[in-house]
Amino acid sequence: MAFLTPAQFVELRLDLEKLKGELTSLVELTAESAKPVDLEEPIGRLSRMDAMQNQQMAQANERSHSERLDRVQNALEAMDRGEYGTCGFCREAIPFERLKPLPETQICVSCQERGESGVSR
Ligand SMILES: [Zn+2]
């Protein structure tokens, strides 16, 4: 099995720590702009629509950032348990080439493709 080398492991851990920091500040930032629109504010009908649209986009961003942050945190916990780099479904090793661009991944390519094509696992 092609498990990660210690150097690759360290590199991915640093990537995850960095990602965690970035996502944490992104989540905090978007939480600010996702605050409810103040309907008492004297703004025109159109700009109120804009404000609500912006708010919805900010909320969607916040969701995807915090979902990714969850996955990053799960991956870091998996590292601590010594389970990182192994597919959560089939227990196959996940290659470094897949983890490098997406270090929070804990599913191998074939399991992900199975999941995306809608076949139950
Ligand atoms: Zn798998």
JSON list of C-alpha atoms and ligand atoms in Angstrom, two decimals:
[
{"chain": "A", "resi": 1, "resn": "MET", "atom": "CA", "xyz": [0.00, 0.00, 0.00]},
{"chain": "A", "resi": 2, "resn": "ALA", "atom": "CA", "xyz": [1.23, 3.45, -0.89]},
{"chain": "A", "resi": 3, "resn": "PHE", "atom": "CA", "xyz": [1.05, 5.16, 2.45]},
{"chain": "A", "resi": 4, "resn": "LEU", "atom": "CA", "xyz": [2.33, 8.68, 2.96]},
{"chain": "A", "resi": 5, "resn": "THR", "atom": "CA", "xyz": [5.98, 9.25, 3.76]},
{"chain": "A", "resi": 6, "resn": "PRO", "atom": "CA", "xyz": [6.67, 11.11, 7.03]},
{"chain": "A", "resi": 7, "resn": "ALA", "atom": "CA", "xyz": [7.72, 14.19, 5.03]},
{"chain": "A", "resi": 8, "resn": "GLN", "atom": "CA", "xyz": [4.47, 14.16, 3.02]},
{"chain": "A", "resi": 9, "resn": "PHE", "atom": "CA", "xyz": [2.51, 13.70, 6.22]},
{"chain": "A", "resi": 10, "resn": "VAL", "atom": "CA", "xyz": [4.18, 16.75, 7.80]},
{"chain": "A", "resi": 11, "resn": "GLU", "atom": "CA", "xyz": [3.58, 18.78, 4.65]},
{"chain": "A", "resi": 12, "resn": "LEU", "atom": "CA", "xyz": [-0.12, 17.93, 4.62]},
{"chain": "A", "resi": 13, "resn": "ARG", "atom": "CA", "xyz": [-0.43, 18.67, 8.31]},
{"chain": "A", "resi": 14, "resn": "LEU", "atom": "CA", "xyz": [1.01, 22.15, 7.72]},
{"chain": "A", "resi": 15, "resn": "ASP", "atom": "CA", "xyz": [-1.39, 22.62, 4.79]},
{"chain": "A", "resi": 16, "resn": "LEU", "atom": "CA", "xyz": [-4.31, 21.64, 7.00]},
{"chain": "A", "resi": 17, "resn": "GLU", "atom": "CA", "xyz": [-3.25, 23.95, 9.83]},
{"chain": "A", "resi": 18, "resn": "LYS", "atom": "CA", "xyz": [-2.94, 26.82, 7.37]},
{"chain": "A", "resi": 19, "resn": "LEU", "atom": "CA", "xyz": [-6.30, 26.01, 5.78]},
{"chain": "A", "resi": 20, "resn": "LYS", "atom": "CA", "xyz": [-7.89, 25.90, 9.21]},
{"chain": "A", "resi": 21, "resn": "GLY", "atom": "CA", "xyz": [-6.60, 29.39, 10.01]},
{"chain": "A", "resi": 22, "resn": "GLU", "atom": "CA", "xyz": [-7.79, 30.78, 6.68]},
{"chain": "A", "resi": 23, "resn": "LEU", "atom": "CA", "xyz": [-11.22, 29.21, 6.90]},
{"chain": "A", "resi": 24, "resn": "THR", "atom": "CA", "xyz": [-11.69, 30.31, 10.49]},
{"chain": "A", "resi": 25, "resn": "SER", "atom": "CA", "xyz": [-11.17, 33.95, 9.55]},
{"chain": "A", "resi": 26, "resn": "LEU", "atom": "CA", "xyz": [-13.35, 33.55, 6.43]},
{"chain": "A", "resi": 27, "resn": "VAL", "atom": "CA", "xyz": [-16.18, 32.13, 8.53]},
{"chain": "A", "resi": 28, "resn": "GLU", "atom": "CA", "xyz": [-15.86, 35.02, 10.97]},
{"chain": "A", "resi": 29, "resn": "LEU", "atom": "CA", "xyz": [-15.82, 37.54, 8.12]},
{"chain": "A", "resi": 30, "resn": "THR", "atom": "CA", "xyz": [-18.89, 36.16, 6.36]},
{"chain": "A", "resi": 31, "resn": "ALA", "atom": "CA", "xyz": [-20.73, 35.82, 9.65]},
{"chain": "A", "resi": 32, "resn": "GLU", "atom": "CA", "xyz": [-20.48, 39.61, 9.82]},
{"chain": "A", "resi": 33, "resn": "SER", "atom": "CA", "xyz": [-22.04, 40.21, 6.38]},
{"chain": "A", "resi": 34, "resn": "ALA", "atom": "CA", "xyz": [-24.63, 37.46, 6.86]},
{"chain": "A", "resi": 35, "resn": "LYS", "atom": "CA", "xyz": [-26.34, 39.41, 9.60]},
{"chain": "A", "resi": 36, "resn": "PRO", "atom": "CA", "xyz": [-30.07, 39.96, 8.99]},
{"chain": "A", "resi": 37, "resn": "VAL", "atom": "CA", "xyz": [-31.00, 42.88, 6.75]},
{"chain": "A", "resi": 38, "resn": "ASP", "atom": "CA", "xyz": [-32.28, 45.79, 8.78]},
{"chain": "A", "resi": 39, "resn": "LEU", "atom": "CA", "xyz": [-35.68, 46.47, 7.20]},
{"chain": "A", "resi": 40, "resn": "GLU", "atom": "CA", "xyz": [-36.05, 49.71, 9.11]},
{"chain": "A", "resi": 41, "resn": "GLU", "atom": "CA", "xyz": [-33.09, 51.17, 7.31]},
{"chain": "A", "resi": 42, "resn": "PRO", "atom": "CA", "xyz": [-34.22, 53.87, 4.85]},
{"chain": "A", "resi": 43, "resn": "ILE", "atom": "CA", "xyz": [-33.08, 52.21, 1.65]},
{"chain": "A", "resi": 44, "resn": "GLY", "atom": "CA", "xyz": [-34.97, 51.93, -1.62]},
{"chain": "A", "resi": 45, "resn": "ARG", "atom": "CA", "xyz": [-36.86, 48.82, -2.70]},
{"chain": "A", "resi": 46, "resn": "LEU", "atom": "CA", "xyz": [-34.18, 47.78, -5.15]},
{"chain": "A", "resi": 47, "resn": "SER", "atom": "CA", "xyz": [-31.25, 48.19, -2.80]},
{"chain": "A", "resi": 48, "resn": "ARG", "atom": "CA", "xyz": [-33.19, 46.27, -0.19]},
{"chain": "A", "resi": 49, "resn": "MET", "atom": "CA", "xyz": [-33.46, 43.40, -2.69]},
{"chain": "A", "resi": 50, "resn": "ASP", "atom": "CA", "xyz": [-29.72, 43.70, -3.28]},
{"chain": "A", "resi": 51, "resn": "ALA", "atom": "CA", "xyz": [-29.04, 43.67, 0.41]},
{"chain": "A", "resi": 52, "resn": "MET", "atom": "CA", "xyz": [-31.12, 40.52, 0.85]},
{"chain": "A", "resi": 53, "resn": "GLN", "atom": "CA", "xyz": [-29.39, 38.87, -2.10]},
{"chain": "A", "resi": 54, "resn": "ASN", "atom": "CA", "xyz": [-25.98, 39.74, -0.71]},
{"chain": "A", "resi": 55, "resn": "GLN", "atom": "CA", "xyz": [-27.05, 38.35, 2.61]},
{"chain": "A", "resi": 56, "resn": "GLN", "atom": "CA", "xyz": [-28.15, 35.08, 1.03]},
{"chain": "A", "resi": 57, "resn": "MET", "atom": "CA", "xyz": [-24.84, 34.80, -0.80]},
{"chain": "A", "resi": 58, "resn": "ALA", "atom": "CA", "xyz": [-22.95, 35.52, 2.38]},
{"chain": "A", "resi": 59, "resn": "GLN", "atom": "CA", "xyz": [-24.94, 32.84, 4.17]},
{"chain": "A", "resi": 60, "resn": "ALA", "atom": "CA", "xyz": [-24.22, 30.32, 1.41]},
{"chain": "A", "resi": 61, "resn": "ASN", "atom": "CA", "xyz": [-20.51, 31.20, 1.60]},
{"chain": "A", "resi": 62, "resn": "GLU", "atom": "CA", "xyz": [-20.52, 30.86, 5.32]},
{"chain": "A", "resi": 63, "resn": "ARG", "atom": "CA", "xyz": [-22.10, 27.42, 5.05]},
{"chain": "A", "resi": 64, "resn": "SER", "atom": "CA", "xyz": [-19.56, 26.13, 2.56]},
{"chain": "A", "resi": 65, "resn": "HIS", "atom": "CA", "xyz": [-16.63, 27.64, 4.48]},
{"chain": "A", "resi": 66, "resn": "SER", "atom": "CA", "xyz": [-17.76, 26.20, 7.78]},
{"chain": "A", "resi": 67, "resn": "GLU", "atom": "CA", "xyz": [-18.46, 22.83, 6.14]},
{"chain": "A", "resi": 68, "resn": "ARG", "atom": "CA", "xyz": [-14.93, 22.81, 4.78]},
{"chain": "A", "resi": 69, "resn": "LEU", "atom": "CA", "xyz": [-13.60, 23.89, 8.16]},
{"chain": "A", "resi": 70, "resn": "ASP", "atom": "CA", "xyz": [-15.39, 20.89, 9.69]},
{"chain": "A", "resi": 71, "resn": "ARG", "atom": "CA", "xyz": [-13.71, 18.56, 7.20]},
{"chain": "A", "resi": 72, "resn": "VAL", "atom": "CA", "xyz": [-10.31, 20.17, 7.87]},
{"chain": "A", "resi": 73, "resn": "GLN", "atom": "CA", "xyz": [-10.80, 19.67, 11.59]},
{"chain": "A", "resi": 74, "resn": "ASN", "atom": "CA", "xyz": [-11.88, 16.07, 11.06]},
{"chain": "A", "resi": 75, "resn": "ALA", "atom": "CA", "xyz": [-8.77, 15.46, 8.97]},
{"chain": "A", "resi": 76, "resn": "LEU", "atom": "CA", "xyz": [-6.55, 16.91, 11.72]},
{"chain": "A", "resi": 77, "resn": "GLU", "atom": "CA", "xyz": [-8.25, 14.67, 14.27]},
{"chain": "A", "resi": 78, "resn": "ALA", "atom": "CA", "xyz": [-7.75, 11.69, 11.96]},
{"chain": "A", "resi": 79, "resn": "MET", "atom": "CA", "xyz": [-4.04, 12.58, 11.87]},
{"chain": "A", "resi": 80, "resn": "ASP", "atom": "CA", "xyz": [-3.92, 12.52, 15.64]},
{"chain": "A", "resi": 81, "resn": "ARG", "atom": "CA", "xyz": [-5.54, 9.08, 15.62]},
{"chain": "A", "resi": 82, "resn": "GLY", "atom": "CA", "xyz": [-3.10, 7.91, 12.96]},
{"chain": "A", "resi": 83, "resn": "GLU", "atom": "CA", "xyz": [-5.92, 7.30, 10.50]},
{"chain": "A", "resi": 84, "resn": "TYR", "atom": "CA", "xyz": [-5.17, 10.11, 8.10]},
{"chain": "A", "resi": 85, "resn": "GLY", "atom": "CA", "xyz": [-4.61, 9.24, 4.45]},
{"chain": "A", "resi": 86, "resn": "THR", "atom": "CA", "xyz": [-6.86, 6.19, 4.53]},
{"chain": "A", "resi": 87, "resn": "CYS", "atom": "CA", "xyz": [-10.22, 6.14, 2.75]},
{"chain": "A", "resi": 88, "resn": "GLY", "atom": "CA", "xyz": [-13.08, 6.27, 5.26]},
{"chain": "A", "resi": 89, "resn": "PHE", "atom": "CA", "xyz": [-15.06, 3.73, 3.25]},
{"chain": "A", "resi": 90, "resn": "CYS", "atom": "CA", "xyz": [-12.77, 1.15, 1.70]},
{"chain": "A", "resi": 91, "resn": "ARG", "atom": "CA", "xyz": [-9.70, 1.72, 3.98]},
{"chain": "A", "resi": 92, "resn": "GLU", "atom": "CA", "xyz": [-7.44, 2.02, 0.95]},
{"chain": "A", "resi": 93, "resn": "ALA", "atom": "CA", "xyz": [-4.52, 4.47, 1.13]},
{"chain": "A", "resi": 94, "resn": "ILE", "atom": "CA", "xyz": [-5.26, 7.82, -0.50]},
{"chain": "A", "resi": 95, "resn": "PRO", "atom": "CA", "xyz": [-2.33, 8.93, -2.69]},
{"chain": "A", "resi": 96, "resn": "PHE", "atom": "CA", "xyz": [-0.42, 12.12, -1.88]},
{"chain": "A", "resi": 97, "resn": "GLU", "atom": "CA", "xyz": [-1.29, 13.49, -5.35]},
{"chain": "A", "resi": 98, "resn": "ARG", "atom": "CA", "xyz": [-4.93, 13.55, -4.32]},
{"chain": "A", "resi": 99, "resn": "LEU", "atom": "CA", "xyz": [-4.34, 14.86, -0.80]},
{"chain": "A", "resi": 100, "resn": "LYS", "atom": "CA", "xyz": [-2.03, 17.71, -1.78]},
{"chain": "A", "resi": 101, "resn": "PRO", "atom": "CA", "xyz": [-4.66, 19.86, -3.55]},
{"chain": "A", "resi": 102, "resn": "LEU", "atom": "CA", "xyz": [-7.43, 18.78, -1.15]},
{"chain": "A", "resi": 103, "resn": "PRO", "atom": "CA", "xyz": [-5.79, 17.82, 2.15]},
{"chain": "A", "resi": 104, "resn": "GLU", "atom": "CA", "xyz": [-9.09, 17.50, 4.02]},
{"chain": "A", "resi": 105, "resn": "THR", "atom": "CA", "xyz": [-10.18, 14.63, 1.77]},
{"chain": "A", "resi": 106, "resn": "GLN", "atom": "CA", "xyz": [-10.77, 11.37, 3.57]},
{"chain": "A", "resi": 107, "resn": "ILE", "atom": "CA", "xyz": [-12.37, 9.48, 0.72]},
{"chain": "A", "resi": 108, "resn": "CYS", "atom": "CA", "xyz": [-10.48, 7.90, -2.18]},
{"chain": "A", "resi": 109, "resn": "VAL", "atom": "CA", "xyz": [-11.26, 8.76, -5.80]},
{"chain": "A", "resi": 110, "resn": "SER", "atom": "CA", "xyz": [-13.17, 5.56, -6.56]},
{"chain": "A", "resi": 111, "resn": "CYS", "atom": "CA", "xyz": [-15.40, 5.85, -3.46]},
{"chain": "A", "resi": 112, "resn": "GLN", "atom": "CA", "xyz": [-16.07, 9.50, -4.21]},
{"chain": "A", "resi": 113, "resn": "GLU", "atom": "CA", "xyz": [-17.00, 8.68, -7.82]},
{"chain": "A", "resi": 114, "resn": "ARG", "atom": "CA", "xyz": [-19.33, 5.95, -6.58]},
{"chain": "A", "resi": 115, "resn": "GLY", "atom": "CA", "xyz": [-20.91, 8.46, -4.21]},
{"chain": "A", "resi": 116, "resn": "GLU", "atom": "CA", "xyz": [-21.31, 11.11, -6.88]},
{"chain": "A", "resi": 117, "resn": "SER", "atom": "CA", "xyz": [-22.93, 8.76, -9.38]},
{"chain": "A", "resi": 118, "resn": "GLY", "atom": "CA", "xyz": [-25.62, 8.13, -6.76]},
{"chain": "A", "resi": 119, "resn": "VAL", "atom": "CA", "xyz": [-24.90, 4.47, -6.08]},
{"chain": "A", "resi": 120, "resn": "SER", "atom": "CA", "xyz": [-25.27, 3.72, -2.40]},
{"chain": "A", "resi": 121, "resn": "ARG", "atom": "CA", "xyz": [-22.12, 2.64, -0.68]},
{"chain": "B", "resi": 1, "resn": "ZN", "atom": "ZN", "xyz": [-12.32, 4.29, -0.92]}
]
